[in-house]
Amino acid sequence: MKPTRVLFIGNSFTNRNDMPGMIERLATAAKPRVRVETARVIANGRALKTHWERGAAREAIGSSKWTHVVLQEQSTLPLKNAGRMEEYVRLFDEEIRARGAKTVLYMTWARKQQWERQGELAKAYLRIGRAVEAIVVPVGQAWQRVFSMRPDFSLHDKDGSHPNLAGSYLAACVFFGVLFKKSPEGLETSDAAGIGGFGDDAALLLQRAAWISAGEDGR
């Protein structure tokens, strides 16, 4: 079986805690094992517009045979200017489809001090995803589900913006569920073992929330 080959285009929300590497480790832990390879074009704080204009992301899309290309927008742009986000998602989507890959949108989360806007952010991703018929990975909705189940659980880093280890692990579990149609529940990885402070059931809570949310991928 050929591996699933995923190119990530984004910024530190993707790169923090090696989230793509977490997906690879979940795939390795799965039974039967899932074959996945990841690569990334990352620049801190960068929006899709700048990725498009700089050219490295487009070059990467054409440099290899990808099955999926993940687009992660600058974290607040869907709230500030959803139209610009859609413009560049459409441009990238044309390039991605021309290469025979699937477009994937990485729905991120609202900042801690603006958490009441999470629903608005999710709607922006889902609307654009439907418009281009892309796969939407609803990570932000998984965060919301965890907070509703355990209000004391921390997923934001100290800056109130980036993910901590648990937040990145939750994102990886949602990606695993959406891309491979498999539950991450019960998968043991070093990443899961590193999530402490909330008891032994912390990883299972995140895995369960991810799998439920994976069914809300907006396709």
Short mmCIF file of N, CA and C in Angstrom, two decimals, residues 8-114:
data_model
loop_
_atom_site.label_atom_id
_atom_site.label_comp_id
_atom_site.label_asym_id
_atom_site.label_seq_id
_atom_site.Cartn_x
_atom_site.Cartn_y
_atom_site.Cartn_z
N PHE A 8 2.38 20.11 4.71
CA PHE A 8 1.78 21.14 5.55
C PHE A 8 2.34 22.51 5.15
N ILE A 9 1.43 23.46 4.91
CA ILE A 9 1.80 24.84 4.62
C ILE A 9 1.17 25.71 5.70
N GLY A 10 2.00 26.38 6.49
CA GLY A 10 1.43 27.15 7.59
C GLY A 10 2.48 27.89 8.38
N ASN A 11 2.25 27.99 9.69
CA ASN A 11 3.17 28.71 10.55
C ASN A 11 3.36 27.97 11.87
N SER A 12 3.65 28.70 12.93
CA SER A 12 4.00 28.06 14.19
C SER A 12 2.85 27.26 14.81
N PHE A 13 1.60 27.55 14.42
CA PHE A 13 0.49 26.75 14.94
C PHE A 13 0.59 25.31 14.44
N THR A 14 1.18 25.13 13.27
CA THR A 14 1.44 23.78 12.75
C THR A 14 2.72 23.21 13.33
N ASN A 15 3.74 24.03 13.41
CA ASN A 15 5.08 23.54 13.76
C ASN A 15 5.27 23.31 15.25
N ARG A 16 4.53 24.04 16.09
CA ARG A 16 4.74 23.95 17.54
C ARG A 16 4.58 22.51 18.03
N ASN A 17 5.52 22.06 18.82
CA ASN A 17 5.53 20.70 19.40
C ASN A 17 5.59 19.60 18.34
N ASP A 18 6.02 19.96 17.12
CA ASP A 18 6.18 18.97 16.04
C ASP A 18 4.87 18.23 15.79
N MET A 19 3.79 18.97 15.59
CA MET A 19 2.48 18.34 15.38
C MET A 19 2.46 17.36 14.21
N PRO A 20 3.05 17.69 13.04
CA PRO A 20 3.06 16.69 11.96
C PRO A 20 3.79 15.41 12.36
N GLY A 21 4.86 15.54 13.15
CA GLY A 21 5.55 14.36 13.63
C GLY A 21 4.69 13.53 14.56
N MET A 22 3.83 14.19 15.33
CA MET A 22 2.89 13.46 16.19
C MET A 22 1.95 12.60 15.35
N ILE A 23 1.51 13.13 14.21
CA ILE A 23 0.64 12.35 13.33
C ILE A 23 1.37 11.10 12.85
N GLU A 24 2.63 11.25 12.49
CA GLU A 24 3.41 10.10 12.05
C GLU A 24 3.51 9.05 13.16
N ARG A 25 3.70 9.49 14.40
CA ARG A 25 3.84 8.54 15.50
C ARG A 25 2.51 7.85 15.82
N LEU A 26 1.41 8.57 15.68
CA LEU A 26 0.10 7.93 15.84
C LEU A 26 -0.10 6.87 14.77
N ALA A 27 0.30 7.18 13.55
CA ALA A 27 0.16 6.23 12.46
C ALA A 27 0.99 4.98 12.70
N THR A 28 2.17 5.16 13.25
CA THR A 28 3.04 4.02 13.55
C THR A 28 2.44 3.15 14.64
N ALA A 29 1.75 3.78 15.61
CA ALA A 29 1.16 3.04 16.73
C ALA A 29 -0.13 2.33 16.36
N ALA A 30 -0.75 2.72 15.24
CA ALA A 30 -2.02 2.13 14.84
C ALA A 30 -1.85 0.66 14.46
N LYS A 31 -2.91 -0.11 14.65
CA LYS A 31 -2.92 -1.52 14.26
C LYS A 31 -4.16 -1.78 13.41
N PRO A 32 -3.96 -2.12 12.11
CA PRO A 32 -2.67 -2.21 11.42
C PRO A 32 -2.04 -0.83 11.25
N ARG A 33 -0.74 -0.82 11.12
CA ARG A 33 0.01 0.42 11.00
C ARG A 33 -0.40 1.17 9.74
N VAL A 34 -0.48 2.49 9.87
CA VAL A 34 -0.79 3.36 8.74
C VAL A 34 0.51 3.97 8.23
N ARG A 35 0.71 3.93 6.95
CA ARG A 35 1.92 4.51 6.36
C ARG A 35 1.66 5.97 6.01
N VAL A 36 2.42 6.85 6.62
CA VAL A 36 2.25 8.28 6.35
C VAL A 36 3.62 8.96 6.36
N GLU A 37 3.78 9.89 5.44
CA GLU A 37 4.99 10.71 5.37
C GLU A 37 4.56 12.17 5.34
N THR A 38 5.25 13.02 6.09
CA THR A 38 4.89 14.43 6.12
C THR A 38 6.08 15.30 5.76
N ALA A 39 5.77 16.47 5.23
CA ALA A 39 6.77 17.51 4.98
C ALA A 39 6.08 18.83 5.27
N ARG A 40 6.86 19.89 5.36
CA ARG A 40 6.23 21.16 5.73
C ARG A 40 6.98 22.35 5.15
N VAL A 41 6.20 23.39 4.86
CA VAL A 41 6.73 24.72 4.52
C VAL A 41 6.17 25.65 5.58
N ILE A 42 7.02 26.09 6.49
CA ILE A 42 6.59 26.81 7.68
C ILE A 42 7.37 28.11 7.83
N ALA A 43 6.67 29.16 8.22
CA ALA A 43 7.32 30.41 8.61
C ALA A 43 6.46 31.04 9.70
N ASN A 44 7.04 31.39 10.81
CA ASN A 44 6.29 31.90 11.95
C ASN A 44 5.47 33.13 11.58
N GLY A 45 4.19 33.08 11.93
CA GLY A 45 3.30 34.22 11.71
C GLY A 45 2.83 34.41 10.28
N ARG A 46 3.24 33.55 9.38
CA ARG A 46 2.97 33.78 7.96
C ARG A 46 1.55 33.41 7.58
N ALA A 47 0.93 34.27 6.77
CA ALA A 47 -0.40 34.02 6.22
C ALA A 47 -0.27 33.31 4.87
N LEU A 48 -1.38 32.74 4.41
CA LEU A 48 -1.35 32.06 3.12
C LEU A 48 -0.99 33.02 1.99
N LYS A 49 -1.43 34.26 2.08
CA LYS A 49 -1.09 35.27 1.06
C LYS A 49 0.42 35.38 0.90
N THR A 50 1.14 35.48 2.01
CA THR A 50 2.59 35.62 1.93
C THR A 50 3.24 34.33 1.44
N HIS A 51 2.73 33.18 1.90
CA HIS A 51 3.24 31.90 1.38
C HIS A 51 3.09 31.85 -0.15
N TRP A 52 1.94 32.29 -0.64
CA TRP A 52 1.70 32.28 -2.08
C TRP A 52 2.69 33.19 -2.80
N GLU A 53 2.87 34.40 -2.27
CA GLU A 53 3.71 35.38 -2.94
C GLU A 53 5.19 35.03 -2.88
N ARG A 54 5.64 34.39 -1.81
CA ARG A 54 7.05 34.03 -1.69
C ARG A 54 7.43 32.86 -2.61
N GLY A 55 6.47 32.01 -2.91
CA GLY A 55 6.70 30.98 -3.91
C GLY A 55 7.19 29.63 -3.43
N ALA A 56 7.78 29.55 -2.24
CA ALA A 56 8.33 28.27 -1.77
C ALA A 56 7.25 27.22 -1.58
N ALA A 57 6.09 27.64 -1.11
CA ALA A 57 5.00 26.68 -0.91
C ALA A 57 4.51 26.12 -2.24
N ARG A 58 4.37 26.98 -3.24
CA ARG A 58 3.93 26.50 -4.55
C ARG A 58 4.97 25.57 -5.16
N GLU A 59 6.23 25.91 -4.96
CA GLU A 59 7.29 25.05 -5.46
C GLU A 59 7.24 23.68 -4.79
N ALA A 60 6.98 23.66 -3.49
CA ALA A 60 6.91 22.40 -2.76
C ALA A 60 5.74 21.55 -3.24
N ILE A 61 4.61 22.18 -3.55
CA ILE A 61 3.45 21.44 -4.04
C ILE A 61 3.80 20.69 -5.32
N GLY A 62 4.57 21.34 -6.17
CA GLY A 62 4.92 20.72 -7.44
C GLY A 62 6.15 19.85 -7.42
N SER A 63 6.82 19.79 -6.28
CA SER A 63 8.11 19.09 -6.22
C SER A 63 8.00 17.60 -5.96
N SER A 64 6.81 17.15 -5.53
CA SER A 64 6.66 15.75 -5.18
C SER A 64 5.20 15.34 -5.38
N LYS A 65 4.94 14.04 -5.24
CA LYS A 65 3.60 13.51 -5.41
C LYS A 65 2.93 13.42 -4.05
N TRP A 66 2.14 14.44 -3.71
CA TRP A 66 1.44 14.47 -2.43
C TRP A 66 0.04 13.89 -2.58
N THR A 67 -0.46 13.29 -1.52
CA THR A 67 -1.87 12.90 -1.51
C THR A 67 -2.74 14.00 -0.93
N HIS A 68 -2.18 14.75 0.03
CA HIS A 68 -2.91 15.84 0.69
C HIS A 68 -1.98 17.03 0.89
N VAL A 69 -2.52 18.22 0.75
CA VAL A 69 -1.79 19.44 1.09
C VAL A 69 -2.63 20.21 2.10
N VAL A 70 -2.07 20.46 3.28
CA VAL A 70 -2.77 21.12 4.37
C VAL A 70 -2.46 22.61 4.36
N LEU A 71 -3.49 23.43 4.37
CA LEU A 71 -3.34 24.89 4.42
C LEU A 71 -3.77 25.38 5.79
N GLN A 72 -2.86 26.10 6.46
CA GLN A 72 -3.18 26.69 7.77
C GLN A 72 -3.01 28.19 7.68
N GLU A 73 -4.11 28.90 7.85
CA GLU A 73 -4.09 30.36 7.74
C GLU A 73 -3.54 30.98 9.02
N GLN A 74 -3.05 32.20 8.91
CA GLN A 74 -2.65 32.97 10.09
C GLN A 74 -3.84 33.00 11.05
N SER A 75 -3.58 32.83 12.34
CA SER A 75 -4.62 32.44 13.30
C SER A 75 -5.81 33.39 13.41
N THR A 76 -5.59 34.70 13.26
CA THR A 76 -6.69 35.65 13.43
C THR A 76 -7.29 36.14 12.11
N LEU A 77 -6.67 35.81 10.99
CA LEU A 77 -7.16 36.33 9.71
C LEU A 77 -8.58 35.88 9.37
N PRO A 78 -8.99 34.63 9.67
CA PRO A 78 -10.37 34.26 9.37
C PRO A 78 -11.40 35.16 10.06
N LEU A 79 -11.01 35.77 11.18
CA LEU A 79 -11.90 36.69 11.88
C LEU A 79 -11.79 38.11 11.33
N LYS A 80 -10.61 38.48 10.88
CA LYS A 80 -10.38 39.85 10.42
C LYS A 80 -10.73 40.03 8.94
N ASN A 81 -10.41 39.01 8.14
CA ASN A 81 -10.58 39.16 6.69
C ASN A 81 -10.76 37.78 6.05
N ALA A 82 -11.93 37.21 6.24
CA ALA A 82 -12.21 35.87 5.70
C ALA A 82 -12.16 35.87 4.18
N GLY A 83 -12.46 37.01 3.57
CA GLY A 83 -12.42 37.10 2.12
C GLY A 83 -11.03 36.90 1.57
N ARG A 84 -10.04 37.49 2.25
CA ARG A 84 -8.66 37.30 1.79
C ARG A 84 -8.24 35.85 1.97
N MET A 85 -8.63 35.25 3.08
CA MET A 85 -8.32 33.84 3.29
C MET A 85 -8.89 33.01 2.15
N GLU A 86 -10.15 33.23 1.82
CA GLU A 86 -10.77 32.45 0.75
C GLU A 86 -10.05 32.66 -0.58
N GLU A 87 -9.64 33.88 -0.85
CA GLU A 87 -8.94 34.18 -2.10
C GLU A 87 -7.70 33.30 -2.26
N TYR A 88 -6.92 33.18 -1.20
CA TYR A 88 -5.67 32.44 -1.32
C TYR A 88 -5.87 30.94 -1.14
N VAL A 89 -6.90 30.55 -0.42
CA VAL A 89 -7.25 29.12 -0.39
C VAL A 89 -7.62 28.68 -1.80
N ARG A 90 -8.39 29.50 -2.52
CA ARG A 90 -8.79 29.13 -3.88
C ARG A 90 -7.57 29.04 -4.80
N LEU A 91 -6.64 29.96 -4.68
CA LEU A 91 -5.44 29.92 -5.53
C LEU A 91 -4.63 28.66 -5.24
N PHE A 92 -4.42 28.37 -3.97
CA PHE A 92 -3.68 27.16 -3.62
C PHE A 92 -4.45 25.92 -4.06
N ASP A 93 -5.76 25.93 -3.89
CA ASP A 93 -6.57 24.77 -4.24
C ASP A 93 -6.41 24.41 -5.72
N GLU A 94 -6.34 25.41 -6.58
CA GLU A 94 -6.15 25.14 -8.01
C GLU A 94 -4.81 24.44 -8.25
N GLU A 95 -3.76 24.91 -7.58
CA GLU A 95 -2.44 24.29 -7.73
C GLU A 95 -2.45 22.85 -7.20
N ILE A 96 -3.08 22.68 -6.05
CA ILE A 96 -3.11 21.37 -5.40
C ILE A 96 -3.86 20.36 -6.26
N ARG A 97 -5.03 20.76 -6.75
CA ARG A 97 -5.83 19.85 -7.57
C ARG A 97 -5.12 19.52 -8.88
N ALA A 98 -4.43 20.51 -9.44
CA ALA A 98 -3.71 20.28 -10.69
C ALA A 98 -2.63 19.21 -10.53
N ARG A 99 -2.15 19.04 -9.30
CA ARG A 99 -1.11 18.04 -9.01
C ARG A 99 -1.70 16.72 -8.54
N GLY A 100 -3.03 16.63 -8.51
CA GLY A 100 -3.67 15.38 -8.15
C GLY A 100 -3.80 15.12 -6.67
N ALA A 101 -3.63 16.17 -5.85
CA ALA A 101 -3.73 16.01 -4.39
C ALA A 101 -5.05 16.60 -3.89
N LYS A 102 -5.34 16.36 -2.62
CA LYS A 102 -6.54 16.88 -1.98
C LYS A 102 -6.19 18.07 -1.10
N THR A 103 -7.02 19.08 -1.14
CA THR A 103 -6.82 20.25 -0.29
C THR A 103 -7.43 20.00 1.08
N VAL A 104 -6.67 20.29 2.11
CA VAL A 104 -7.10 20.12 3.49
C VAL A 104 -6.94 21.46 4.21
N LEU A 105 -7.98 21.89 4.92
CA LEU A 105 -7.92 23.13 5.70
C LEU A 105 -7.79 22.79 7.18
N TYR A 106 -6.78 23.36 7.81
CA TYR A 106 -6.52 23.13 9.23
C TYR A 106 -7.24 24.21 10.02
N MET A 107 -8.43 23.87 10.53
CA MET A 107 -9.18 24.82 11.35
C MET A 107 -8.49 24.96 12.71
N THR A 108 -7.97 26.14 12.98
CA THR A 108 -7.31 26.37 14.26
C THR A 108 -8.32 26.85 15.29
N TRP A 109 -7.89 27.56 16.30
CA TRP A 109 -8.72 27.90 17.47
C TRP A 109 -8.57 29.38 17.78
N ALA A 110 -9.51 29.89 18.53
CA ALA A 110 -9.45 31.29 18.95
C ALA A 110 -8.46 31.46 20.10
N ARG A 111 -7.96 32.65 20.23
CA ARG A 111 -7.05 32.94 21.33
C ARG A 111 -7.80 32.91 22.66
N LYS A 112 -7.07 32.63 23.71
CA LYS A 112 -7.69 32.41 25.00
C LYS A 112 -8.53 33.60 25.44
N GLN A 113 -8.03 34.79 25.20
CA GLN A 113 -8.75 36.00 25.63
C GLN A 113 -9.90 36.36 24.70
N GLN A 114 -10.03 35.63 23.58
CA GLN A 114 -11.13 35.87 22.65
C GLN A 114 -11.89 34.57 22.35
#
